[in-house]
Backbone as XML, in Angstrom:
<?xml version="1.0"?>
<chain id="A" units="angstrom">
  <residue number="1" name="MET">
    <atom name="N" x="-65.715" y="56.184" z="22.303"/>
    <atom name="CA" x="-65.272" y="57.488" z="21.847"/>
    <atom name="C" x="-65.229" y="57.604" z="20.324"/>
  </residue>
  <residue number="2" name="PHE">
    <atom name="N" x="-65.466" y="56.517" z="19.608"/>
    <atom name="CA" x="-65.394" y="56.566" z="18.151"/>
    <atom name="C" x="-66.418" y="57.513" z="17.532"/>
  </residue>
  <residue number="3" name="PRO">
    <atom name="N" x="-67.680" y="57.531" z="17.957"/>
    <atom name="CA" x="-68.630" y="58.471" z="17.367"/>
    <atom name="C" x="-68.253" y="59.930" z="17.604"/>
  </residue>
  <residue number="4" name="VAL">
    <atom name="N" x="-67.556" y="60.227" z="18.696"/>
    <atom name="CA" x="-67.140" y="61.605" z="18.939"/>
    <atom name="C" x="-66.121" y="62.039" z="17.890"/>
  </residue>
  <residue number="5" name="ARG">
    <atom name="N" x="-65.195" y="61.147" z="17.536"/>
    <atom name="CA" x="-64.198" y="61.478" z="16.520"/>
    <atom name="C" x="-64.839" y="61.692" z="15.157"/>
  </residue>
  <residue number="6" name="LEU">
    <atom name="N" x="-65.879" y="60.952" z="14.866"/>
    <atom name="CA" x="-66.566" y="61.149" z="13.599"/>
    <atom name="C" x="-67.207" y="62.524" z="13.535"/>
  </residue>
  <residue number="7" name="ALA">
    <atom name="N" x="-67.655" y="63.031" z="14.669"/>
    <atom name="CA" x="-68.274" y="64.351" z="14.696"/>
    <atom name="C" x="-67.256" y="65.440" z="14.370"/>
  </residue>
  <residue number="8" name="TRP">
    <atom name="N" x="-65.993" y="65.219" z="14.670"/>
    <atom name="CA" x="-64.969" y="66.225" z="14.357"/>
    <atom name="C" x="-64.760" y="66.359" z="12.862"/>
  </residue>
  <residue number="9" name="PHE">
    <atom name="N" x="-64.884" y="65.271" z="12.144"/>
    <atom name="CA" x="-64.606" y="65.309" z="10.708"/>
    <atom name="C" x="-65.750" y="65.899" z="9.899"/>
  </residue>
  <residue number="10" name="GLY">
    <atom name="N" x="-66.935" y="65.761" z="10.362"/>
    <atom name="CA" x="-68.070" y="66.221" z="9.585"/>
    <atom name="C" x="-68.523" y="65.144" z="8.611"/>
  </residue>
  <residue number="11" name="ARG">
    <atom name="N" x="-69.462" y="65.477" z="7.769"/>
    <atom name="CA" x="-70.031" y="64.469" z="6.880"/>
    <atom name="C" x="-69.296" y="64.369" z="5.558"/>
  </residue>
  <residue number="12" name="ALA">
    <atom name="N" x="-68.713" y="65.424" z="5.054"/>
    <atom name="CA" x="-68.123" y="65.405" z="3.712"/>
    <atom name="C" x="-66.964" y="64.420" z="3.585"/>
  </residue>
  <residue number="13" name="PRO">
    <atom name="N" x="-65.977" y="64.408" z="4.479"/>
    <atom name="CA" x="-64.882" y="63.438" z="4.307"/>
    <atom name="C" x="-65.344" y="61.993" z="4.445"/>
  </residue>
  <residue number="14" name="LEU">
    <atom name="N" x="-66.276" y="61.737" z="5.343"/>
    <atom name="CA" x="-66.777" y="60.380" z="5.508"/>
    <atom name="C" x="-67.521" y="59.937" z="4.257"/>
  </residue>
  <residue number="15" name="THR">
    <atom name="N" x="-68.287" y="60.813" z="3.665"/>
    <atom name="CA" x="-68.982" y="60.492" z="2.423"/>
    <atom name="C" x="-67.988" y="60.218" z="1.309"/>
  </residue>
  <residue number="16" name="ALA">
    <atom name="N" x="-66.906" y="60.983" z="1.243"/>
    <atom name="CA" x="-65.889" y="60.771" z="0.216"/>
    <atom name="C" x="-65.211" y="59.417" z="0.396"/>
  </residue>
  <residue number="17" name="VAL">
    <atom name="N" x="-64.945" y="59.033" z="1.627"/>
    <atom name="CA" x="-64.314" y="57.739" z="1.885"/>
    <atom name="C" x="-65.255" y="56.606" z="1.492"/>
  </residue>
  <residue number="18" name="LEU">
    <atom name="N" x="-66.525" y="56.734" z="1.814"/>
    <atom name="CA" x="-67.496" y="55.715" z="1.428"/>
    <atom name="C" x="-67.634" y="55.626" z="-0.082"/>
  </residue>
  <residue number="19" name="TYR">
    <atom name="N" x="-67.639" y="56.767" z="-0.745"/>
    <atom name="CA" x="-67.720" y="56.807" z="-2.204"/>
    <atom name="C" x="-66.494" y="56.141" z="-2.823"/>
  </residue>
  <residue number="20" name="ALA">
    <atom name="N" x="-65.318" y="56.447" z="-2.305"/>
    <atom name="CA" x="-64.088" y="55.851" z="-2.820"/>
    <atom name="C" x="-64.081" y="54.343" z="-2.584"/>
  </residue>
  <residue number="21" name="GLY">
    <atom name="N" x="-64.522" y="53.915" z="-1.427"/>
    <atom name="CA" x="-64.583" y="52.486" z="-1.141"/>
    <atom name="C" x="-65.546" y="51.763" z="-2.052"/>
  </residue>
  <residue number="22" name="TRP">
    <atom name="N" x="-66.678" y="52.384" z="-2.328"/>
    <atom name="CA" x="-67.651" y="51.780" z="-3.228"/>
    <atom name="C" x="-67.086" y="51.664" z="-4.635"/>
  </residue>
  <residue number="23" name="ILE">
    <atom name="N" x="-66.413" y="52.701" z="-5.112"/>
    <atom name="CA" x="-65.827" y="52.668" z="-6.455"/>
    <atom name="C" x="-64.738" y="51.606" z="-6.539"/>
  </residue>
  <residue number="24" name="ILE">
    <atom name="N" x="-63.853" y="51.577" z="-5.559"/>
    <atom name="CA" x="-62.740" y="50.621" z="-5.586"/>
    <atom name="C" x="-63.259" y="49.190" z="-5.518"/>
  </residue>
  <residue number="25" name="SER">
    <atom name="N" x="-64.225" y="48.926" z="-4.655"/>
    <atom name="CA" x="-64.746" y="47.564" z="-4.548"/>
    <atom name="C" x="-65.494" y="47.150" z="-5.814"/>
  </residue>
  <residue number="26" name="SER">
    <atom name="N" x="-66.233" y="48.064" z="-6.409"/>
    <atom name="CA" x="-66.950" y="47.747" z="-7.648"/>
    <atom name="C" x="-65.978" y="47.462" z="-8.785"/>
  </residue>
  <residue number="27" name="LEU">
    <atom name="N" x="-64.946" y="48.280" z="-8.894"/>
    <atom name="CA" x="-63.969" y="48.072" z="-9.959"/>
    <atom name="C" x="-63.160" y="46.802" z="-9.727"/>
  </residue>
  <residue number="28" name="TRP">
    <atom name="N" x="-62.907" y="46.459" z="-8.478"/>
    <atom name="CA" x="-62.212" y="45.205" z="-8.191"/>
    <atom name="C" x="-63.077" y="44.020" z="-8.622"/>
  </residue>
  <residue number="29" name="LEU">
    <atom name="N" x="-64.374" y="44.086" z="-8.340"/>
    <atom name="CA" x="-65.280" y="43.029" z="-8.762"/>
    <atom name="C" x="-65.317" y="42.916" z="-10.287"/>
  </residue>
  <residue number="30" name="ILE">
    <atom name="N" x="-65.378" y="44.034" z="-10.972"/>
    <atom name="CA" x="-65.380" y="44.026" z="-12.437"/>
    <atom name="C" x="-64.065" y="43.453" z="-12.962"/>
  </residue>
  <residue number="31" name="PHE">
    <atom name="N" x="-62.946" y="43.840" z="-12.359"/>
    <atom name="CA" x="-61.638" y="43.343" z="-12.779"/>
    <atom name="C" x="-61.572" y="41.826" z="-12.648"/>
  </residue>
  <residue number="32" name="ARG">
    <atom name="N" x="-62.030" y="41.298" z="-11.517"/>
    <atom name="CA" x="-62.012" y="39.850" z="-11.303"/>
    <atom name="C" x="-62.975" y="39.136" z="-12.253"/>
  </residue>
  <residue number="33" name="ALA">
    <atom name="N" x="-64.131" y="39.738" z="-12.528"/>
    <atom name="CA" x="-65.082" y="39.146" z="-13.466"/>
    <atom name="C" x="-64.502" y="39.085" z="-14.871"/>
  </residue>
  <residue number="34" name="ILE">
    <atom name="N" x="-63.762" y="40.125" z="-15.258"/>
    <atom name="CA" x="-63.114" y="40.124" z="-16.570"/>
    <atom name="C" x="-62.118" y="38.974" z="-16.654"/>
  </residue>
  <residue number="35" name="ARG">
    <atom name="N" x="-61.348" y="38.762" z="-15.589"/>
    <atom name="CA" x="-60.386" y="37.646" z="-15.593"/>
    <atom name="C" x="-61.095" y="36.309" z="-15.724"/>
  </residue>
  <residue number="36" name="ALA">
    <atom name="N" x="-62.203" y="36.136" z="-15.030"/>
    <atom name="CA" x="-62.934" y="34.866" z="-15.084"/>
    <atom name="C" x="-63.528" y="34.632" z="-16.478"/>
  </residue>
  <residue number="37" name="VAL">
    <atom name="N" x="-64.131" y="35.658" z="-17.042"/>
    <atom name="CA" x="-64.726" y="35.523" z="-18.375"/>
    <atom name="C" x="-63.637" y="35.283" z="-19.415"/>
  </residue>
  <residue number="38" name="GLU">
    <atom name="N" x="-62.515" y="35.982" z="-19.267"/>
    <atom name="CA" x="-61.409" y="35.787" z="-20.207"/>
    <atom name="C" x="-60.901" y="34.347" z="-20.163"/>
  </residue>
  <residue number="39" name="LYS">
    <atom name="N" x="-60.799" y="33.791" z="-18.975"/>
    <atom name="CA" x="-60.334" y="32.416" z="-18.836"/>
    <atom name="C" x="-61.295" y="31.436" z="-19.513"/>
  </residue>
  <residue number="40" name="ARG">
    <atom name="N" x="-62.594" y="31.641" z="-19.290"/>
    <atom name="CA" x="-63.587" y="30.762" z="-19.930"/>
    <atom name="C" x="-63.571" y="30.911" z="-21.440"/>
  </residue>
  <residue number="41" name="MET">
    <atom name="N" x="-63.441" y="32.141" z="-21.923"/>
    <atom name="CA" x="-63.390" y="32.356" z="-23.367"/>
    <atom name="C" x="-62.136" y="31.731" z="-23.975"/>
  </residue>
  <residue number="42" name="TYR">
    <atom name="N" x="-61.020" y="31.813" z="-23.259"/>
    <atom name="CA" x="-59.783" y="31.227" z="-23.765"/>
    <atom name="C" x="-59.889" y="29.705" z="-23.828"/>
  </residue>
  <residue number="43" name="LEU">
    <atom name="N" x="-60.487" y="29.081" z="-22.813"/>
    <atom name="CA" x="-60.678" y="27.637" z="-22.832"/>
    <atom name="C" x="-61.594" y="27.220" z="-23.975"/>
  </residue>
  <residue number="44" name="ARG">
    <atom name="N" x="-62.620" y="28.005" z="-24.220"/>
    <atom name="CA" x="-63.524" y="27.701" z="-25.331"/>
    <atom name="C" x="-62.826" y="27.878" z="-26.676"/>
  </residue>
  <residue number="45" name="ALA">
    <atom name="N" x="-61.981" y="28.904" z="-26.791"/>
    <atom name="CA" x="-61.248" y="29.118" z="-28.044"/>
    <atom name="C" x="-60.258" y="27.983" z="-28.285"/>
  </residue>
  <residue number="46" name="GLU">
    <atom name="N" x="-59.667" y="27.448" z="-27.220"/>
    <atom name="CA" x="-58.748" y="26.327" z="-27.387"/>
    <atom name="C" x="-59.498" y="25.062" z="-27.805"/>
  </residue>
  <residue number="47" name="ARG">
    <atom name="N" x="-60.697" y="24.863" z="-27.285"/>
    <atom name="CA" x="-61.487" y="23.681" z="-27.657"/>
    <atom name="C" x="-61.885" y="23.715" z="-29.116"/>
  </residue>
  <residue number="48" name="THR">
    <atom name="N" x="-62.252" y="24.902" z="-29.602"/>
    <atom name="CA" x="-62.676" y="25.009" z="-30.993"/>
    <atom name="C" x="-61.495" y="24.997" z="-31.947"/>
  </residue>
  <residue number="49" name="GLY">
    <atom name="N" x="-60.318" y="25.346" z="-31.466"/>
    <atom name="CA" x="-59.132" y="25.360" z="-32.313"/>
    <atom name="C" x="-59.053" y="26.558" z="-33.232"/>
  </residue>
  <residue number="50" name="SER">
    <atom name="N" x="-59.820" y="27.589" z="-32.939"/>
    <atom name="CA" x="-59.835" y="28.784" z="-33.777"/>
    <atom name="C" x="-58.624" y="29.655" z="-33.474"/>
  </residue>
  <residue number="51" name="LEU">
    <atom name="N" x="-57.835" y="29.929" z="-34.496"/>
    <atom name="CA" x="-56.671" y="30.792" z="-34.317"/>
    <atom name="C" x="-57.108" y="32.225" z="-34.010"/>
  </residue>
  <residue number="52" name="LEU">
    <atom name="N" x="-58.169" y="32.671" z="-34.651"/>
    <atom name="CA" x="-58.681" y="34.023" z="-34.405"/>
    <atom name="C" x="-59.121" y="34.185" z="-32.951"/>
  </residue>
  <residue number="53" name="GLY">
    <atom name="N" x="-59.776" y="33.166" z="-32.393"/>
    <atom name="CA" x="-60.199" y="33.223" z="-30.998"/>
    <atom name="C" x="-59.026" y="33.248" z="-30.041"/>
  </residue>
  <residue number="54" name="LYS">
    <atom name="N" x="-57.967" y="32.506" z="-30.373"/>
    <atom name="CA" x="-56.785" y="32.480" z="-29.517"/>
    <atom name="C" x="-56.037" y="33.801" z="-29.528"/>
  </residue>
  <residue number="55" name="VAL">
    <atom name="N" x="-56.202" y="34.575" z="-30.580"/>
    <atom name="CA" x="-55.530" y="35.879" z="-30.676"/>
    <atom name="C" x="-56.388" y="36.989" z="-30.070"/>
  </residue>
  <residue number="56" name="ILE">
    <atom name="N" x="-57.669" y="36.982" z="-30.367"/>
    <atom name="CA" x="-58.551" y="38.073" z="-29.948"/>
    <atom name="C" x="-58.835" y="38.026" z="-28.448"/>
  </residue>
  <residue number="57" name="VAL">
    <atom name="N" x="-59.013" y="36.856" z="-27.874"/>
    <atom name="CA" x="-59.364" y="36.748" z="-26.460"/>
    <atom name="C" x="-58.302" y="37.370" z="-25.550"/>
  </residue>
  <residue number="58" name="PRO">
    <atom name="N" x="-56.998" y="37.066" z="-25.703"/>
    <atom name="CA" x="-56.010" y="37.735" z="-24.828"/>
    <atom name="C" x="-55.929" y="39.245" z="-25.048"/>
  </residue>
  <residue number="59" name="ILE">
    <atom name="N" x="-56.066" y="39.679" z="-26.294"/>
    <atom name="CA" x="-56.010" y="41.120" z="-26.571"/>
    <atom name="C" x="-57.189" y="41.823" z="-25.914"/>
  </residue>
  <residue number="60" name="LEU">
    <atom name="N" x="-58.369" y="41.244" z="-26.042"/>
    <atom name="CA" x="-59.555" y="41.827" z="-25.429"/>
    <atom name="C" x="-59.448" y="41.837" z="-23.909"/>
  </residue>
  <residue number="61" name="GLY">
    <atom name="N" x="-58.932" y="40.746" z="-23.338"/>
    <atom name="CA" x="-58.778" y="40.681" z="-21.882"/>
    <atom name="C" x="-57.795" y="41.713" z="-21.357"/>
  </residue>
  <residue number="62" name="HIS">
    <atom name="N" x="-56.654" y="41.862" z="-22.035"/>
    <atom name="CA" x="-55.668" y="42.855" z="-21.599"/>
    <atom name="C" x="-56.217" y="44.276" z="-21.727"/>
  </residue>
  <residue number="63" name="THR">
    <atom name="N" x="-56.949" y="44.517" z="-22.803"/>
    <atom name="CA" x="-57.516" y="45.850" z="-23.007"/>
    <atom name="C" x="-58.515" y="46.201" z="-21.911"/>
  </residue>
  <residue number="64" name="LEU">
    <atom name="N" x="-59.392" y="45.268" z="-21.588"/>
    <atom name="CA" x="-60.391" y="45.538" z="-20.548"/>
    <atom name="C" x="-59.738" y="45.663" z="-19.174"/>
  </residue>
  <residue number="65" name="ARG">
    <atom name="N" x="-58.708" y="44.846" z="-18.905"/>
    <atom name="CA" x="-58.040" y="44.949" z="-17.604"/>
    <atom name="C" x="-57.235" y="46.237" z="-17.485"/>
  </residue>
  <residue number="66" name="LEU">
    <atom name="N" x="-56.833" y="46.821" z="-18.592"/>
    <atom name="CA" x="-56.166" y="48.123" z="-18.554"/>
    <atom name="C" x="-57.190" y="49.247" z="-18.385"/>
  </residue>
  <residue number="67" name="ALA">
    <atom name="N" x="-58.363" y="49.079" z="-18.967"/>
    <atom name="CA" x="-59.385" y="50.124" z="-18.913"/>
    <atom name="C" x="-59.987" y="50.285" z="-17.515"/>
  </residue>
  <residue number="68" name="VAL">
    <atom name="N" x="-60.055" y="49.212" z="-16.744"/>
    <atom name="CA" x="-60.680" y="49.285" z="-15.417"/>
    <atom name="C" x="-59.908" y="50.207" z="-14.463"/>
  </residue>
  <residue number="69" name="PRO">
    <atom name="N" x="-58.580" y="50.083" z="-14.316"/>
    <atom name="CA" x="-57.879" y="51.039" z="-13.441"/>
    <atom name="C" x="-57.927" y="52.477" z="-13.957"/>
  </residue>
  <residue number="70" name="LEU">
    <atom name="N" x="-57.911" y="52.642" z="-15.282"/>
    <atom name="CA" x="-58.025" y="54.000" z="-15.824"/>
    <atom name="C" x="-59.379" y="54.607" z="-15.482"/>
  </residue>
  <residue number="71" name="LEU">
    <atom name="N" x="-60.411" y="53.808" z="-15.557"/>
    <atom name="CA" x="-61.736" y="54.278" z="-15.166"/>
    <atom name="C" x="-61.767" y="54.633" z="-13.687"/>
  </residue>
  <residue number="72" name="GLY">
    <atom name="N" x="-61.083" y="53.834" z="-12.875"/>
    <atom name="CA" x="-61.012" y="54.129" z="-11.450"/>
    <atom name="C" x="-60.329" y="55.455" z="-11.159"/>
  </residue>
  <residue number="73" name="VAL">
    <atom name="N" x="-59.251" y="55.727" z="-11.870"/>
    <atom name="CA" x="-58.547" y="57.004" z="-11.686"/>
    <atom name="C" x="-59.449" y="58.160" z="-12.071"/>
  </residue>
  <residue number="74" name="ILE">
    <atom name="N" x="-60.156" y="58.014" z="-13.179"/>
    <atom name="CA" x="-61.041" y="59.087" z="-13.629"/>
    <atom name="C" x="-62.164" y="59.323" z="-12.617"/>
  </residue>
  <residue number="75" name="LEU">
    <atom name="N" x="-62.715" y="58.254" z="-12.056"/>
    <atom name="CA" x="-63.808" y="58.412" z="-11.096"/>
    <atom name="C" x="-63.338" y="58.931" z="-9.740"/>
  </residue>
  <residue number="76" name="LEU">
    <atom name="N" x="-62.082" y="58.641" z="-9.372"/>
    <atom name="CA" x="-61.590" y="59.061" z="-8.057"/>
    <atom name="C" x="-60.895" y="60.427" z="-8.075"/>
  </residue>
  <residue number="77" name="LEU">
    <atom name="N" x="-60.626" y="60.976" z="-9.245"/>
    <atom name="CA" x="-59.966" y="62.290" z="-9.310"/>
    <atom name="C" x="-60.735" y="63.403" z="-8.589"/>
  </residue>
  <residue number="78" name="PRO">
    <atom name="N" x="-62.058" y="63.465" z="-8.698"/>
    <atom name="CA" x="-62.761" y="64.549" z="-7.979"/>
    <atom name="C" x="-62.604" y="64.476" z="-6.458"/>
  </residue>
  <residue number="79" name="LEU">
    <atom name="N" x="-62.307" y="63.313" z="-5.922"/>
    <atom name="CA" x="-62.160" y="63.190" z="-4.470"/>
    <atom name="C" x="-60.847" y="63.771" z="-3.962"/>
  </residue>
  <residue number="80" name="LEU">
    <atom name="N" x="-59.888" y="63.993" z="-4.843"/>
    <atom name="CA" x="-58.593" y="64.533" z="-4.412"/>
    <atom name="C" x="-58.666" y="66.017" z="-4.088"/>
  </residue>
  <residue number="81" name="ARG">
    <atom name="N" x="-59.654" y="66.680" z="-4.607"/>
    <atom name="CA" x="-59.827" y="68.129" z="-4.393"/>
    <atom name="C" x="-58.555" y="68.894" z="-4.730"/>
  </residue>
  <residue number="82" name="LEU">
    <atom name="N" x="-58.150" y="68.763" z="-5.985"/>
    <atom name="CA" x="-56.954" y="69.455" z="-6.462"/>
    <atom name="C" x="-57.211" y="70.954" z="-6.540"/>
  </residue>
  <residue number="83" name="PRO">
    <atom name="N" x="-56.153" y="71.759" z="-6.466"/>
    <atom name="CA" x="-56.332" y="73.210" z="-6.579"/>
    <atom name="C" x="-56.907" y="73.598" z="-7.942"/>
  </residue>
  <residue number="84" name="GLU">
    <atom name="N" x="-57.461" y="74.773" z="-8.013"/>
    <atom name="CA" x="-58.110" y="75.242" z="-9.236"/>
    <atom name="C" x="-57.153" y="75.326" z="-10.422"/>
  </residue>
  <residue number="85" name="ASN">
    <atom name="N" x="-55.881" y="75.632" z="-10.171"/>
    <atom name="CA" x="-54.950" y="75.749" z="-11.294"/>
    <atom name="C" x="-54.539" y="74.384" z="-11.840"/>
  </residue>
  <residue number="86" name="TRP">
    <atom name="N" x="-55.008" y="73.298" z="-11.244"/>
    <atom name="CA" x="-54.715" y="71.957" z="-11.749"/>
    <atom name="C" x="-55.901" y="71.356" z="-12.500"/>
  </residue>
  <residue number="87" name="THR">
    <atom name="N" x="-56.936" y="72.128" z="-12.748"/>
    <atom name="CA" x="-58.109" y="71.585" z="-13.428"/>
    <atom name="C" x="-57.778" y="71.138" z="-14.845"/>
  </residue>
  <residue number="88" name="TRP">
    <atom name="N" x="-56.818" y="71.782" z="-15.472"/>
    <atom name="CA" x="-56.457" y="71.383" z="-16.825"/>
    <atom name="C" x="-55.876" y="69.967" z="-16.841"/>
  </residue>
  <residue number="89" name="VAL">
    <atom name="N" x="-55.235" y="69.539" z="-15.761"/>
    <atom name="CA" x="-54.686" y="68.181" z="-15.688"/>
    <atom name="C" x="-55.816" y="67.168" z="-15.694"/>
  </residue>
  <residue number="90" name="THR">
    <atom name="N" x="-56.831" y="67.409" z="-14.899"/>
    <atom name="CA" x="-57.943" y="66.474" z="-14.826"/>
    <atom name="C" x="-58.738" y="66.461" z="-16.127"/>
  </residue>
  <residue number="91" name="GLN">
    <atom name="N" x="-58.860" y="67.605" z="-16.766"/>
    <atom name="CA" x="-59.577" y="67.660" z="-18.034"/>
    <atom name="C" x="-58.815" y="66.905" z="-19.112"/>
  </residue>
  <residue number="92" name="LYS">
    <atom name="N" x="-57.502" y="67.081" z="-19.169"/>
    <atom name="CA" x="-56.692" y="66.374" z="-20.155"/>
    <atom name="C" x="-56.700" y="64.878" z="-19.895"/>
  </residue>
  <residue number="93" name="ALA">
    <atom name="N" x="-56.637" y="64.475" z="-18.633"/>
    <atom name="CA" x="-56.620" y="63.048" z="-18.305"/>
    <atom name="C" x="-57.936" y="62.392" z="-18.674"/>
  </residue>
  <residue number="94" name="SER">
    <atom name="N" x="-59.042" y="63.072" z="-18.465"/>
    <atom name="CA" x="-60.335" y="62.466" z="-18.793"/>
    <atom name="C" x="-60.575" y="62.436" z="-20.299"/>
  </residue>
  <residue number="95" name="VAL">
    <atom name="N" x="-59.980" y="63.342" z="-21.054"/>
    <atom name="CA" x="-60.134" y="63.340" z="-22.514"/>
    <atom name="C" x="-59.299" y="62.232" z="-23.124"/>
  </residue>
  <residue number="96" name="VAL">
    <atom name="N" x="-58.114" y="61.985" z="-22.578"/>
    <atom name="CA" x="-57.236" y="60.962" z="-23.118"/>
    <atom name="C" x="-57.884" y="59.592" z="-22.989"/>
  </residue>
  <residue number="97" name="CYS">
    <atom name="N" x="-58.537" y="59.351" z="-21.872"/>
    <atom name="CA" x="-59.166" y="58.044" z="-21.667"/>
    <atom name="C" x="-60.492" y="58.035" z="-22.307"/>
  </residue>
</chain>
């Protein structure tokens, strides 16, 4: 009976769910890759003994890990289908980021 239930929803909601899943999984992969690269860069900075490397690597890692969820919010906002009078919220949020 599962295919019958899918017919009730139509194609648009299923496409939105697939799109959201693709975005979330891609951003999760990017987030984990940033953590791995940051760890390797930090180990390399410790080996070289560079004070600049020890300072810049954590700052860069935190910045990129903050940017990934913000990017996710910006990409997933159109799927919420907010009312027309809330368009200014989405415009302001995308300009801030």
